[in-house]
């Protein structure tokens, strides 16, 4: 019965071998198996067995139709009851199959060796004879064979959402039933964690620090490891036929993230999703993260398929979807495109989600210059797969295009380079009609179909199960494993930036009398960035609305645990953003009784989030007033900031003894902060400029001209920042010396970092290029003050040294001119080596 049902649904038939153990009484007060899985979408006996097997259990049990339990031993024979009791309810995924009853569980022993991953193609005897299922053929031969067997109607059905299969934003598309190719679900967010439901206690996707914190580490290895961890867990969920927080959306192998839009303006509501303000830094982040995500097995199958977000120039929420911005070719190729070019050409990203906004009147999802001329042409990425953001095609009917009909919108989207609609059904209803009326060609539809299926063939979805090594990955072995937690914890420690440390006040000694106050010190959920995953803590409900955050320690709780033999008290004092003064007295009393005050301030997703930009960059609500009261106590204050977009703390730089920028520290961040306060010394550097508060009154958020005064980012800002890009201190001290191999290019710069302080430490060596005043004086337009061209993170023990080398070539001296071309100017060029603190080392070249 299972095989027939699976075939009818167009899914793989290589299922688990089940040996039925019989029907047993099972009640809430006396469970046979303690491990209960949240609701399975379309549950069958086999689906329950697959999930239990992936968790390392030998037995599975179905009950009450949609309940699944796992265990490792045969049930007590004394609890066996009539088999008829387990026939009371049918399985939602196969109405011919029994799925237990009320207090009656049907137990199976499973053998899932060689079980097919979810939605695997080429599994039926009929389909195995097709050329596109033959792994001995080249990828081009397989794609050509597949295309030769499908009609235009089938191709259209594969590139438009089918609401009968599931939500349009998660984008369920039809497969090709005539070829036994199953349907597919596209959208799984992978910016900070694999967006998935928790499958069991302790088996939730590993969640990393917010991307801004990850960017602060300047650690290429950490970024690669993040991609490796996430893709490994994604494959495990895929192999187990697992789902997102919405049980109807299954976790397959297409992941959306990293998001590498530039942190152009600190007010941007989605700043918490971004790694920083510099395109080279963000491109390096994406290149390494995508490389980790798409690592190949010995047969060449990538572990997952990585899609970038949001292509491109997306950094304003107000009026999104109908906004357009004037962007020069120079700004495109200097700021809004380089990070994507790096991720595509060096990281080999599979595709991208096009952004809501328009550039110069052309929406990104219907911008042929952006998608076809630049990405597929200039960057030589003909097979890069482009999907819309949710609802972007519907937006074509309004400004700035104001297209006359849905038919025109469907045609404009596909003709200009987008391959798949998400979030609405405009193309579902009109793409085929547009083809029949000659508005969209067969070639255009065919190319979109190819770009959808080519990477999936490469990833092993059309290959025999044993040929893809990743098919052996199980949830029990990898999801939130000890190793994955260690990777995330080390990343969290390196995501912190020490902005101030007067008189070397930090680190603290354990056993002190502390008061941890402030709204961000007492929250768990508030520590997360946007798109931090569907669930972080197991709740057993199987729905996002039932999500809990009780597995995430607050910063207060983590500090309390670390401050052994000391006293730690804590209170919010004030909310993130309200006028409620009722909790201030308690917090002030605690602060007065403490020797040291840890003030944890900042913003959460009620202040900045998708769909909402911040109107102000200062601490909201009563936080500034409360912090002033704490400082007025004349006790040592350590200020910890938690935020996505940078905060303007003009009035609070001089007061605290120490300031730590923690960004969105996430699930591992509280522990990382506590360890750091008491001696861990793995600080990073600012990946953004921290502007003074008056910046927002001088800079129009809709201005996309990077150089227009007062300028944007460290490259063009003409004011005095509170803290500049690349800045960051350490508990220890370093000396840096650098040598140049030759004044002739190419050359090598070797730098030695000596730890002259009292603590083991890590430092980030940054390399910048800057043209000389002789070149600037001849240009009619502004060029960057300096531009990051390389960096490395090194570690040095007390009294020890670490060395790193940087190759310098003519390509590092190129500057983007007004036409968008990379140009080499004759004259003076400087290569600046910086630690973000201390004295820079400069080498001057004359070209």
XYZ file of C-alpha atoms in Angstrom, residues 212 258-286 309-316 331-340 342 355 357 645 687-689 691 701 703-704 706 712-716 725:
66
model
C 26.545 41.506 11.333
C 23.538 34.598 2.644
C 21.937 38.009 2.344
C 24.715 40.324 1.163
C 23.007 43.613 0.527
C 25.218 46.446 1.738
C 24.529 48.009 5.143
C 24.119 51.320 3.350
C 22.141 53.145 6.032
C 21.916 52.284 9.756
C 18.144 52.869 9.693
C 17.516 49.993 7.265
C 15.062 47.577 8.902
C 16.905 44.478 7.714
C 20.392 45.471 8.834
C 20.438 42.496 11.198
C 20.518 40.188 8.162
C 23.652 41.726 6.622
C 27.381 41.117 7.247
C 28.532 44.723 6.822
C 28.938 47.854 4.741
C 31.909 46.974 2.551
C 31.369 45.038 -0.714
C 34.750 43.271 -0.637
C 34.193 42.197 2.966
C 30.621 41.043 2.214
C 31.739 39.313 -0.972
C 34.468 37.463 0.889
C 31.943 36.450 3.543
C 29.561 35.138 0.878
C 19.758 37.542 -1.345
C 18.589 40.170 -2.450
C 19.970 41.036 -5.883
C 20.521 44.052 -5.618
C 20.650 47.530 -3.964
C 17.954 46.598 -1.463
C 18.292 48.699 1.684
C 15.028 50.512 2.350
C 27.919 53.129 -7.638
C 26.646 49.901 -9.180
C 30.101 48.514 -9.902
C 31.791 49.957 -6.830
C 29.168 49.232 -4.168
C 26.017 47.356 -5.156
C 27.411 44.611 -7.414
C 30.973 43.545 -6.400
C 29.896 41.302 -3.514
C 27.509 39.407 -5.789
C 32.519 37.564 -5.988
C 15.066 42.260 -4.755
C 13.247 47.579 -5.353
C 21.864 48.302 12.605
C 32.002 45.699 9.897
C 30.114 49.021 9.761
C 30.650 52.674 10.563
C 27.772 57.328 12.851
C 17.621 57.500 3.312
C 19.876 58.753 -1.509
C 21.791 55.930 -3.182
C 27.489 56.852 -1.985
C 28.099 56.738 3.053
C 30.328 54.108 4.654
C 33.949 54.559 5.571
C 34.779 55.118 1.914
C 32.949 58.432 1.610
C 34.755 50.615 10.097
